mmCIF file of C-alpha atoms and ligand atoms in Angstrom:
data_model
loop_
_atom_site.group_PDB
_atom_site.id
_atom_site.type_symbol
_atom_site.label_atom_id
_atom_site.label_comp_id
_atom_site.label_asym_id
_atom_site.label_seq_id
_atom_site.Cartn_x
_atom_site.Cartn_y
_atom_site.Cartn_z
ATOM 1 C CA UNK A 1 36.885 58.954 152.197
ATOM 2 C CA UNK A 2 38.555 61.787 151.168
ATOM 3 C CA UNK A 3 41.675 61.967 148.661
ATOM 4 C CA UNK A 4 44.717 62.826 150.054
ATOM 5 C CA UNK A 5 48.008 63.649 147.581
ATOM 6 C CA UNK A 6 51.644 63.375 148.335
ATOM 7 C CA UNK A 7 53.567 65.734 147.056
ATOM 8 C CA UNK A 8 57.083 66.621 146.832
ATOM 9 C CA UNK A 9 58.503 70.186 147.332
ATOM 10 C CA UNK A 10 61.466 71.364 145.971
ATOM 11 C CA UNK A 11 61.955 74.794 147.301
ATOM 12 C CA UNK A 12 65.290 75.577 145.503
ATOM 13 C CA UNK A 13 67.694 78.008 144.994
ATOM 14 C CA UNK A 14 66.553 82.208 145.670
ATOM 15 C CA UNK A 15 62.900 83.452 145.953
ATOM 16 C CA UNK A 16 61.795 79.731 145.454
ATOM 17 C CA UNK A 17 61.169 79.033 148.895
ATOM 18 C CA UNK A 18 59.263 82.369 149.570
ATOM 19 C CA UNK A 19 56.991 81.734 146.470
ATOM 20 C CA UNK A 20 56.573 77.737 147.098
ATOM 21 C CA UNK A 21 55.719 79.097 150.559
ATOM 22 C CA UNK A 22 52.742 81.090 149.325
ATOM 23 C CA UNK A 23 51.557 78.296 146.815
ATOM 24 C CA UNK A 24 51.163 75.307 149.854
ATOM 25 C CA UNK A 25 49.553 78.259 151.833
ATOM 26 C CA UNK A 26 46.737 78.445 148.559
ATOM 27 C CA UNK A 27 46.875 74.866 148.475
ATOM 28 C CA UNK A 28 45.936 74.315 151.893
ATOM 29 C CA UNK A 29 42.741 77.060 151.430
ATOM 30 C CA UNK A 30 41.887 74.989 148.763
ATOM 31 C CA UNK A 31 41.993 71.021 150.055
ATOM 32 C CA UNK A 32 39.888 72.573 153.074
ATOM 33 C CA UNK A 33 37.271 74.208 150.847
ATOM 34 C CA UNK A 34 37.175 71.240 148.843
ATOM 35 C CA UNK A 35 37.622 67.976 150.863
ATOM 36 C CA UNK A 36 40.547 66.620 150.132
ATOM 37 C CA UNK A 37 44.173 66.771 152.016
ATOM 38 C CA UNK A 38 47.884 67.086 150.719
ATOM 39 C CA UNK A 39 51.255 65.577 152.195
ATOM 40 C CA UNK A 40 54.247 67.477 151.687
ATOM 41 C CA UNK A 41 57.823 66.472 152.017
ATOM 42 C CA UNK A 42 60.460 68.975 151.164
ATOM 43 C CA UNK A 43 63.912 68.102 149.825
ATOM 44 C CA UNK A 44 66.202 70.819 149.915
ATOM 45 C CA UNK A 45 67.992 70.037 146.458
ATOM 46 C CA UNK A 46 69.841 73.521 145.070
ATOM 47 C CA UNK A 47 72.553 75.828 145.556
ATOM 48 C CA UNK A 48 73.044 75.420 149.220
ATOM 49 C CA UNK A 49 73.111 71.995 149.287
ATOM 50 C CA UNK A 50 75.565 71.620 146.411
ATOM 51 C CA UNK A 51 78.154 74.333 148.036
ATOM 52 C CA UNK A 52 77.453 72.443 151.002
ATOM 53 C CA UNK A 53 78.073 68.742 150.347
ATOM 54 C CA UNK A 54 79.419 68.593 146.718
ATOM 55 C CA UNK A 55 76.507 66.745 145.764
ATOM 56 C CA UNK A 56 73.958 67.982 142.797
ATOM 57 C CA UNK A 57 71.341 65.230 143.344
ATOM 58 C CA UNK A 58 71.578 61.973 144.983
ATOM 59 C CA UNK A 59 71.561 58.976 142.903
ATOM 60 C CA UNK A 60 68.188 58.037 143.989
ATOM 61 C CA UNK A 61 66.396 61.099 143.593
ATOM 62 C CA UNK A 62 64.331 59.978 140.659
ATOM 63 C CA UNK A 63 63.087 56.825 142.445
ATOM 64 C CA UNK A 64 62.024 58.955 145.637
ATOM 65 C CA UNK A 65 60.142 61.118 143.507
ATOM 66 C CA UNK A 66 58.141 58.769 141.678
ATOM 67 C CA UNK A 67 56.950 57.618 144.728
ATOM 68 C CA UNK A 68 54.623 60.993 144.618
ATOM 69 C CA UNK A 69 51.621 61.884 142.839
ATOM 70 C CA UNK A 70 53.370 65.225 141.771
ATOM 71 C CA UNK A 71 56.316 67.482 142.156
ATOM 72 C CA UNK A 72 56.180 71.114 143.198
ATOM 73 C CA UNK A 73 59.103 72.671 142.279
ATOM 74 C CA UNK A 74 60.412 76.913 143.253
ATOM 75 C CA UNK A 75 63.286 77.610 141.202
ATOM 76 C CA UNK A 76 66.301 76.657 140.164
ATOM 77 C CA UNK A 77 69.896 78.651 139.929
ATOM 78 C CA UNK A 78 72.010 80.042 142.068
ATOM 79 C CA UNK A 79 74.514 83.212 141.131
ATOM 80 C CA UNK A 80 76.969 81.391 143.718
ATOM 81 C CA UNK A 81 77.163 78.321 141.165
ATOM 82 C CA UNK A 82 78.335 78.139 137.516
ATOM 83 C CA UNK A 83 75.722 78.903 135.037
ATOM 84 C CA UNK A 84 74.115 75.221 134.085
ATOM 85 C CA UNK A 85 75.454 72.816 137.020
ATOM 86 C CA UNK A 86 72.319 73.121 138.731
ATOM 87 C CA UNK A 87 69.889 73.517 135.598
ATOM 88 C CA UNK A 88 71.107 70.643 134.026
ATOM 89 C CA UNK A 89 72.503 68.926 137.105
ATOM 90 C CA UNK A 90 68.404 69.379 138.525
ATOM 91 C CA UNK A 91 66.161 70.895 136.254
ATOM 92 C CA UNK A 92 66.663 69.026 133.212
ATOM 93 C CA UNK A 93 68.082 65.732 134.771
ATOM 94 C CA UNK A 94 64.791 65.421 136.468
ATOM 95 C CA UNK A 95 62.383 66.434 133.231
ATOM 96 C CA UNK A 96 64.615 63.939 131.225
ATOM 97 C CA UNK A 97 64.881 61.087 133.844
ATOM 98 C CA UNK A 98 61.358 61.523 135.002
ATOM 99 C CA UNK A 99 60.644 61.741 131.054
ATOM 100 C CA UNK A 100 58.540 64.387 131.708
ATOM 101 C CA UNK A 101 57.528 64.784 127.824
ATOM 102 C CA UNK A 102 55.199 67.793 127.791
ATOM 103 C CA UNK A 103 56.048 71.208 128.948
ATOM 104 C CA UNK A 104 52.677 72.990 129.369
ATOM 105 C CA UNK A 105 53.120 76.921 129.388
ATOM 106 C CA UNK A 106 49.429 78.520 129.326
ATOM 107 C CA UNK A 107 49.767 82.215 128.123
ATOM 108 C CA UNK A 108 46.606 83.654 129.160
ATOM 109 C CA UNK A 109 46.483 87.878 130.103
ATOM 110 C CA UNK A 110 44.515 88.146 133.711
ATOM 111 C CA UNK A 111 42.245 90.704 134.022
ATOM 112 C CA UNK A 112 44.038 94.312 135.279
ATOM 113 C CA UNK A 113 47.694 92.804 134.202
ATOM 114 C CA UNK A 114 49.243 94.939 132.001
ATOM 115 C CA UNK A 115 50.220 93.894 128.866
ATOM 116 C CA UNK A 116 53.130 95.756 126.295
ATOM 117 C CA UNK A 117 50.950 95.018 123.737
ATOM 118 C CA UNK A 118 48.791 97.677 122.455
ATOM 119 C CA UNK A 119 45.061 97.342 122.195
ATOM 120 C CA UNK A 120 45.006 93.563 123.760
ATOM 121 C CA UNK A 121 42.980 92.190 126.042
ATOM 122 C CA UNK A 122 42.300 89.231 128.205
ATOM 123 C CA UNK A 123 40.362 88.120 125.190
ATOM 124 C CA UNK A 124 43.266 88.646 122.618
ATOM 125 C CA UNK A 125 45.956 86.792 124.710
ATOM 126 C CA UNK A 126 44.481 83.295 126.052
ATOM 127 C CA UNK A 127 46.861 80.263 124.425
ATOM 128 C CA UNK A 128 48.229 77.031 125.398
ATOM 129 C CA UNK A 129 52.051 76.494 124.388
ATOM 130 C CA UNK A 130 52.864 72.571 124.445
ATOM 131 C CA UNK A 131 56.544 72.458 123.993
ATOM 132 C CA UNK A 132 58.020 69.111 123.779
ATOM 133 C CA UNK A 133 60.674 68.404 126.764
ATOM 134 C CA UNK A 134 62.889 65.872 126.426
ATOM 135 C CA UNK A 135 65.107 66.240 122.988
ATOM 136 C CA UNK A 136 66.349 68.442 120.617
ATOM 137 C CA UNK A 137 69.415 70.534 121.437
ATOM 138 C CA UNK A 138 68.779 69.614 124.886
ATOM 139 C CA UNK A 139 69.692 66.326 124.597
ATOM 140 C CA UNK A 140 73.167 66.940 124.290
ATOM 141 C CA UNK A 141 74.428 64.830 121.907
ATOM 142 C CA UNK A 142 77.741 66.644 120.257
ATOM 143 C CA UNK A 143 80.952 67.768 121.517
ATOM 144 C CA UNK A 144 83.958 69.762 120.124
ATOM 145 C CA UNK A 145 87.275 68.963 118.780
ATOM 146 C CA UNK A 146 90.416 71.193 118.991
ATOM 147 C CA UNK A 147 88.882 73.072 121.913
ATOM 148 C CA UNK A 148 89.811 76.535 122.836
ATOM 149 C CA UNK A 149 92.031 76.736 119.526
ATOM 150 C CA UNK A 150 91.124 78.895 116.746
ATOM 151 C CA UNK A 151 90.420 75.925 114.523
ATOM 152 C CA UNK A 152 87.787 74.250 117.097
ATOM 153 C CA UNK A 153 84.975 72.975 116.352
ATOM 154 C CA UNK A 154 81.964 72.008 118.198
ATOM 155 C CA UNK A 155 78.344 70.111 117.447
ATOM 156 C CA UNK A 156 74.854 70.176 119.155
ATOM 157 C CA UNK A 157 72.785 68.147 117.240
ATOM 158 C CA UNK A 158 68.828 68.680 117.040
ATOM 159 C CA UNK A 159 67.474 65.420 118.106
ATOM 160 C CA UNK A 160 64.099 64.073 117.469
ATOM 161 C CA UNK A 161 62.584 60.534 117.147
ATOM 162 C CA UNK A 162 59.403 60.450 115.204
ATOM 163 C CA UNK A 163 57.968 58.749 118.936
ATOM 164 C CA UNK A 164 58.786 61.535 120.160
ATOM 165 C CA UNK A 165 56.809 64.049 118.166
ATOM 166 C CA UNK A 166 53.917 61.584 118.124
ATOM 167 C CA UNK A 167 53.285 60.862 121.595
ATOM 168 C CA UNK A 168 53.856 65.192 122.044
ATOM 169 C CA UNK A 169 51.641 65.478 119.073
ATOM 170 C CA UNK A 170 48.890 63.503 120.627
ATOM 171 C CA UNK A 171 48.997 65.547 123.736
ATOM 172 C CA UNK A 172 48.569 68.667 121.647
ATOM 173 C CA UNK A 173 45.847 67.226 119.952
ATOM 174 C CA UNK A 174 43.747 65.656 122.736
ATOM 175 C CA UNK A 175 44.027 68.939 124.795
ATOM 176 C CA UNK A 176 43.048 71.215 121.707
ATOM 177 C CA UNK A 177 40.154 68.824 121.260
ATOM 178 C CA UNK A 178 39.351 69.248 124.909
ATOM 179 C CA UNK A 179 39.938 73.234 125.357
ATOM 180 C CA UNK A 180 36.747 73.877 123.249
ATOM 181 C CA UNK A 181 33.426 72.102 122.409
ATOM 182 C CA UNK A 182 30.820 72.699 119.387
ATOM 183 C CA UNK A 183 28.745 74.418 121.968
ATOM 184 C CA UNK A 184 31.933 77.289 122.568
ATOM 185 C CA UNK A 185 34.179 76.725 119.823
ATOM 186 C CA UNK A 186 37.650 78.774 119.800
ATOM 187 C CA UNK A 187 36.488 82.123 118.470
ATOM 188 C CA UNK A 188 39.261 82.543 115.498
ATOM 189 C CA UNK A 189 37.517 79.787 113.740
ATOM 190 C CA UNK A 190 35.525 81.413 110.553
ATOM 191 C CA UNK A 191 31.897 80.587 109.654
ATOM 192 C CA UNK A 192 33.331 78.039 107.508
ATOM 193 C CA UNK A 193 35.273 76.494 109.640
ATOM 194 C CA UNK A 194 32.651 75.668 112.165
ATOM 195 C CA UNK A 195 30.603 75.082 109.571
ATOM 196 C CA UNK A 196 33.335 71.718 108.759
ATOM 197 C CA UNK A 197 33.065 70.574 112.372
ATOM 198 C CA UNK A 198 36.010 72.741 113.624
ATOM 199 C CA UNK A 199 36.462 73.723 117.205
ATOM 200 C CA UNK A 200 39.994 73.928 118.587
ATOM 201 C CA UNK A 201 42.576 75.062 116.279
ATOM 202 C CA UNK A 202 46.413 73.460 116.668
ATOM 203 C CA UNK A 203 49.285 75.244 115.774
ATOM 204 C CA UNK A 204 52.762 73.547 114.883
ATOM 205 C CA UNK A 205 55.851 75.663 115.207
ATOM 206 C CA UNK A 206 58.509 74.788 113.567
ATOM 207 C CA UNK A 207 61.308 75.425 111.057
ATOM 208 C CA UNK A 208 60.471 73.355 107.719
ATOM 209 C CA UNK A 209 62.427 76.257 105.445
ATOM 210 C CA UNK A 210 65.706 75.302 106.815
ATOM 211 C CA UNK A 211 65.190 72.161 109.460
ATOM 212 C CA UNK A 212 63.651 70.089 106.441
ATOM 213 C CA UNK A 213 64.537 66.761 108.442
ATOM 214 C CA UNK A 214 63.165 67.504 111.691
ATOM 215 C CA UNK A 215 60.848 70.037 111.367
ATOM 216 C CA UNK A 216 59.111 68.017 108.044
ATOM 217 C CA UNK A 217 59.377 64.907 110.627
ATOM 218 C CA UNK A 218 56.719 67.020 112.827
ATOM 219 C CA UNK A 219 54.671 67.979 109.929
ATOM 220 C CA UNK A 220 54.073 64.903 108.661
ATOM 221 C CA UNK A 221 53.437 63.411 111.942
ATOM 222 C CA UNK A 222 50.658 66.358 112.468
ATOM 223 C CA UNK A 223 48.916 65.549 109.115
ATOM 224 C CA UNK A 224 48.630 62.020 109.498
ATOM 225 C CA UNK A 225 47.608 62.389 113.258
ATOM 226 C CA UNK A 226 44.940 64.900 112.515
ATOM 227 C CA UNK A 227 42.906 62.415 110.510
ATOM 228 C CA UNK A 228 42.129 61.273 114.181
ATOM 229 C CA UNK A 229 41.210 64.567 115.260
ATOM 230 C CA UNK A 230 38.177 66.165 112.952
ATOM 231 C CA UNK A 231 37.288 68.730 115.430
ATOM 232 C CA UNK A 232 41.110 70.538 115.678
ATOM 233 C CA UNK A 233 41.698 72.439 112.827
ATOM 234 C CA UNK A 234 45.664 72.085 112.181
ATOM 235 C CA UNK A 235 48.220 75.021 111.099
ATOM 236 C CA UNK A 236 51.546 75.838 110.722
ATOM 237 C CA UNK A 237 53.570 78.348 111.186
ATOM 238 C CA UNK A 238 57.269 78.826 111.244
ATOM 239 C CA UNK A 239 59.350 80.168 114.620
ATOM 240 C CA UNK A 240 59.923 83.457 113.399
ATOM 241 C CA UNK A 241 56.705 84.255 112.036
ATOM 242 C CA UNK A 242 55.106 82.484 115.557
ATOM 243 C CA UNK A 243 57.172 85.747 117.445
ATOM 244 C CA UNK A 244 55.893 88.129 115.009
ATOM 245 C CA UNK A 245 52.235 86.658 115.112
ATOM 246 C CA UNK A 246 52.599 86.514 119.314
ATOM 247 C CA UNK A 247 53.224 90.056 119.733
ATOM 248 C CA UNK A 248 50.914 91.272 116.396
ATOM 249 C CA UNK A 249 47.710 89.184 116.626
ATOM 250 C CA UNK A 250 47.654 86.986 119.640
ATOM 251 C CA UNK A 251 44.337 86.490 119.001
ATOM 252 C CA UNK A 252 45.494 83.831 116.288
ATOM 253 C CA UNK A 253 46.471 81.077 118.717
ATOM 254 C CA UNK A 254 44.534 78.336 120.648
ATOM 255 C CA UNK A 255 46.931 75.889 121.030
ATOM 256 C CA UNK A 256 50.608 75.874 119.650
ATOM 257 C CA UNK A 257 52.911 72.869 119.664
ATOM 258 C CA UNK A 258 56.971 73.011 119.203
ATOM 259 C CA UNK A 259 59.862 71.481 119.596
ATOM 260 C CA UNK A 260 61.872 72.096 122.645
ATOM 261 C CA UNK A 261 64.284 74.997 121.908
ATOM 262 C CA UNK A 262 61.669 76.334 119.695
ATOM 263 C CA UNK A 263 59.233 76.083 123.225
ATOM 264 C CA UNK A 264 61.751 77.385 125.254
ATOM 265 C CA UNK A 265 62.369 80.772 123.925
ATOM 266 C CA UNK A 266 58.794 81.486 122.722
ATOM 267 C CA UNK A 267 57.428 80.851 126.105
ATOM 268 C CA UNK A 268 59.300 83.741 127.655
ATOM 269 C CA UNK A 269 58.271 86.469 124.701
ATOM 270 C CA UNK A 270 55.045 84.901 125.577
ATOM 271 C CA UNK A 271 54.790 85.034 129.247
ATOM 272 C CA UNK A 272 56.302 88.871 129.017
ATOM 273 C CA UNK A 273 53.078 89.642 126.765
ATOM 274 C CA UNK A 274 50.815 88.216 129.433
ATOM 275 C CA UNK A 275 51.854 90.052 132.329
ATOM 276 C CA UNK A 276 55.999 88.591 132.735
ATOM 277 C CA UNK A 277 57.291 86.165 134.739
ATOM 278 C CA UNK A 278 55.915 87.004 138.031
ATOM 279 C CA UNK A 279 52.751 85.569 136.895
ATOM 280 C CA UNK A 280 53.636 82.565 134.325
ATOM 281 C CA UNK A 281 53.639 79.089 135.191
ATOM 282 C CA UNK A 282 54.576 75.503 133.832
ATOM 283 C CA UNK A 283 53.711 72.068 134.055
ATOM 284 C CA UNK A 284 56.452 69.322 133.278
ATOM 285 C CA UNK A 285 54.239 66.563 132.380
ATOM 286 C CA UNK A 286 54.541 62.965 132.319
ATOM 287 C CA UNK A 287 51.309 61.917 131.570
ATOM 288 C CA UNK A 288 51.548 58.605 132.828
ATOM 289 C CA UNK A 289 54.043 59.140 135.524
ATOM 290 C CA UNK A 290 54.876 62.055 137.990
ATOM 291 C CA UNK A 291 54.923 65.343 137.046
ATOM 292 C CA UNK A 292 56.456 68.766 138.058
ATOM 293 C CA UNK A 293 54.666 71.870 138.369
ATOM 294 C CA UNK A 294 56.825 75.058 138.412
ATOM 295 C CA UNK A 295 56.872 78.744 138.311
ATOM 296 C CA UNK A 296 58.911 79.575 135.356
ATOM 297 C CA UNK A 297 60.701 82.995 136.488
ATOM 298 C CA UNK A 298 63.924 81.518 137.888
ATOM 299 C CA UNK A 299 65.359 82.257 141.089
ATOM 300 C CA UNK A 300 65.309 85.733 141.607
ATOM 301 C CA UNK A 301 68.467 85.787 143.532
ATOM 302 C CA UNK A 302 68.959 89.468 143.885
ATOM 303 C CA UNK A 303 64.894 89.875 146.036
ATOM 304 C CA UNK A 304 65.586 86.532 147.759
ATOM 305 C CA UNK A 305 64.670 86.828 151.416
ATOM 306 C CA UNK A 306 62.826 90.241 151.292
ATOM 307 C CA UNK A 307 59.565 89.494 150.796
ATOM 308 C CA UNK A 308 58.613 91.460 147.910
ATOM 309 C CA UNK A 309 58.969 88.907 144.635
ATOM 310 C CA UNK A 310 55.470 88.043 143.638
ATOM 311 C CA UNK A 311 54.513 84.635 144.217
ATOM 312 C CA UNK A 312 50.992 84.529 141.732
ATOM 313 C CA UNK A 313 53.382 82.750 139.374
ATOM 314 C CA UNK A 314 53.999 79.729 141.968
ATOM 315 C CA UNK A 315 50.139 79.871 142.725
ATOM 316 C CA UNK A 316 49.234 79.053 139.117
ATOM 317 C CA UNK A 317 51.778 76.451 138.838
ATOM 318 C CA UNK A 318 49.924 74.749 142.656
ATOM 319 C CA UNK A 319 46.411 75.748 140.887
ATOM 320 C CA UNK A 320 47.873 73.278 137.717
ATOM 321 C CA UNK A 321 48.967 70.908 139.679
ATOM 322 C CA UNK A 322 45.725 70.392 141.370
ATOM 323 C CA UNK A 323 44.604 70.672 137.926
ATOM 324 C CA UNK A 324 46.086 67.122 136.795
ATOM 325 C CA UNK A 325 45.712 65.532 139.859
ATOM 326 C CA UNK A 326 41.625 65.747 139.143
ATOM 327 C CA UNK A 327 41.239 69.031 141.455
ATOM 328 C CA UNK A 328 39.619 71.178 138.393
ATOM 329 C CA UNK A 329 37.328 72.827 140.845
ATOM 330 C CA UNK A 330 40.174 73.607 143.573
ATOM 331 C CA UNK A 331 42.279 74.565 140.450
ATOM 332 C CA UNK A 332 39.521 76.918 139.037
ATOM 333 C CA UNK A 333 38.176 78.643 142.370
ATOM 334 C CA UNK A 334 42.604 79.098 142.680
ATOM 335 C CA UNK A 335 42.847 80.753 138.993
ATOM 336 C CA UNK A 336 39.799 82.633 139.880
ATOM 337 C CA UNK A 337 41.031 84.319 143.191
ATOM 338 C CA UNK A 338 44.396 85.138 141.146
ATOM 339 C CA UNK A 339 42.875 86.719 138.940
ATOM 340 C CA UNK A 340 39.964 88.777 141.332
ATOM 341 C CA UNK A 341 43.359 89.716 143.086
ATOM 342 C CA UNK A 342 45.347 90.909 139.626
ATOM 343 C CA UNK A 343 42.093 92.750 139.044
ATOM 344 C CA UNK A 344 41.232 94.119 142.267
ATOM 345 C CA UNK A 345 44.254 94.378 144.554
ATOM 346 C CA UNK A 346 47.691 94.251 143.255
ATOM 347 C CA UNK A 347 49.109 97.447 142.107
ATOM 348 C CA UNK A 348 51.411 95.680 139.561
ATOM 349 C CA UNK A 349 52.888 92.167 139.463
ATOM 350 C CA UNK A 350 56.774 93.581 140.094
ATOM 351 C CA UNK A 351 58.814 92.290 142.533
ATOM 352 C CA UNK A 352 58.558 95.351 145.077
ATOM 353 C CA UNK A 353 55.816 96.887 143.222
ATOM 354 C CA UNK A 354 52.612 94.800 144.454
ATOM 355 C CA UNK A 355 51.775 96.801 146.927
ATOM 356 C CA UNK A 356 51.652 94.008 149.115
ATOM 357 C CA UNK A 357 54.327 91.976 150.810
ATOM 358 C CA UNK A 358 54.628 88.154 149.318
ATOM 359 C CA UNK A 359 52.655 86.757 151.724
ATOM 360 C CA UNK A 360 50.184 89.001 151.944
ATOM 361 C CA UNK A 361 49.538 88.262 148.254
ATOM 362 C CA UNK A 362 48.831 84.525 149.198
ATOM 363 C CA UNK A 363 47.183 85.672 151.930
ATOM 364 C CA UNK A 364 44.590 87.648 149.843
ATOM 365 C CA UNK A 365 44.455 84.599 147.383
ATOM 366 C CA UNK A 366 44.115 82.074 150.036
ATOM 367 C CA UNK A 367 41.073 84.025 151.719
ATOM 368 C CA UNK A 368 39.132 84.466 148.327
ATOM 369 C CA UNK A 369 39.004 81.156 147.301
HETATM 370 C C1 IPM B 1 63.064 76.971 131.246
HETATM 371 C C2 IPM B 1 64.502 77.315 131.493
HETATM 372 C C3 IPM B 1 65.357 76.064 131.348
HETATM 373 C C4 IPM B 1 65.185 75.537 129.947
HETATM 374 C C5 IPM B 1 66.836 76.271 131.701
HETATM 375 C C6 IPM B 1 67.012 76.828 133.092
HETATM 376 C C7 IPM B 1 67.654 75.020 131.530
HETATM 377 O O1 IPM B 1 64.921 78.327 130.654
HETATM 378 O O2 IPM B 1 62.494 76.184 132.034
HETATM 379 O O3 IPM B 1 62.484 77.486 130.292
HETATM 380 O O4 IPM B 1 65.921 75.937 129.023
HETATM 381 O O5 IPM B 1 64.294 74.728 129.740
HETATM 382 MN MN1 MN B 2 63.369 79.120 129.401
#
């Protein structure tokens, strides 16, 4: 018999609906070409719904969600709604409820995507980013005293338990392992190092000069784990040097690991190196619960409705969903046709710009898979 999924859409706020759209459109091309079938049931959580009833997510909305084998997810924001009711009202309620530890931004440059970087290619930019998802500043845990006086003053701790590094640490691990074998080892490695038995190198980023507490936490936590890992070489390398190294020498990253603030603002000088948001997707991961697969360009309010925001991002984000739900072929013949269609077809990956309309992009992706 073949496998059939149940997935939850959350179209959202702006372009999210045009792009999530395009993505169960590519989805469908690819459970027919590959025998298997997907249930969708929409929930139209977001800006409309809040101005509409008052109400940011119903109580329940965790429990109905785990009741899928993934989340799809468009975006998230609306200019009609102050900055951060919906994003933490949605967004990060569900990551944290959902405990959706891992936050799984590939940064890899498609071929005929342009790039700001000089002199890179498709085989300079090709890295994992594993930022952790569920602490740090964003757990909130602070406040302010004397507020809105000139002697206020207000806290935001960075929050870490060591179980939390670990069990992100292990994912980062485990998926370096994975991304190469002895057979095609990750080709920064030196002679020596595959000569050791090295071949996936890891990548903590951090802040050990100044964040000795937490950032020394994750170090330690790295050393003692790789003793479990002989084929990931480990390294380390401190935020600011990590945006210096990302623009300078790509090249130098397989897989990085960080600590969610750290993740969150790397990931976007990342994804604008590999082409910008049109084409960079997420994964919130819970690897033994539900996850939530996402474009990460936001809502787009000022294209919403006119067909031209590019929807490759969304597709990527479908293509890794199908990914962890044990799809890797649909999931590679998706990537592929993304990237025969960033090489072959689109004009450039603006909103506007494609040459194409929105759905005619998934249209061309759907019909080369
Ligand atoms: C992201 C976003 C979110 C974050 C915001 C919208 C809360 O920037 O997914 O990267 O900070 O995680
Ligand atoms: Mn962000």
């Amino acid at each position: 018999m073949s496998k059939n999924y149940k997935i939850a859409v959350l179209p959202g706020d702006g372009t999210g609906p045009e792009v999530v759209a395009e993505g169960i459109k590519v989805l469908n091309a690819a459970a027919a070409k590959y025998g298997f079938s997907l249930d969708y049931t929409t929930y139209n959580w977001g800006g409309d719904h809040y101005l509409a009833t008052g109400e940011i997510l119903p109580d329940d909305a965790c429990d109905q969600l785990r009741k899928y084998d993934a989340v799809f997810l468009g975006a998230i924001g609306s200019p009609k709604v102050k900055p951060g009711i919906l994003e933490k009202g949605i967004l990060l309620k569900l990551r944290f409820e959902l405990d959706q530890y891992i936050n799984l931004r590939p940064v890899k440059l498609l071929p005929g995507v342009e790039t700001p970087l000089a002199n890179k290619t498709p085989a300079d930019i090709d890295y994992v980013v594993v930022r952790e998802n569920t602490g740090d500043v964003y757990t909130g845990m602070g406040g302010s005293a004397a507020t809105g006086t000139p002697n206020e003053v207000a806290v935001q701790e960075m929050v870490y338990t060591r179980a939390q590094a670990d069990r992100c640490l292990k994912f980062a691990f485990e998926l370096a392992a994975k991304r190469h074998t002895k057979e095609n080892p990750w080709k920064g490695l030196s002679k020596e190092d595959i000569e050791a038995g090295y071949t996936s190198q890891l990548t903590l980023c951090g802040k050990t000069n100044v964040l000795t507490y937490v950032c020394g936490m994750w170090e330690r936590a790295m050393n003692e784990m790789a003793k479990q890992y002989p084929t990931v070489k480990c390294a380390y390398c401190h935020v600011d040097a990590t945006c210096m190294w990302m623009v300078k020498n790509p090249e130098w990253f397989d897989v990085i690991v960080t600590t969610n603030m750290f993740g969150d603002i790397i990931t976007d000088l990342a994804a604008m190196t590999a082409g910008g948001m049109g084409i960079s997707a997420g994964g919130n991961l819970n690897p033994e619960g539900v996850s939530m697969f996402e474009p990460i360009g936001g809502s787009a309010p000022k294209y919403t409705g006119m067909g031209v925001i590019n929807p490759c991002a969304a597709i990527l984000a479908a293509a890794m969903m199908l990914e962890y739900l044990g799809e890797t072929e649909a999931a590679a013949a998706i990537e592929k046709s993304v990237a025969y269609c960033t090489g072959n077809k689109l004009k450039s990956l603006s909103a506007g710009k494609m040459g194409y309309s929105t759905s005619e992009v998934g249209d061309l992706i759907a019909a080369n898979i």
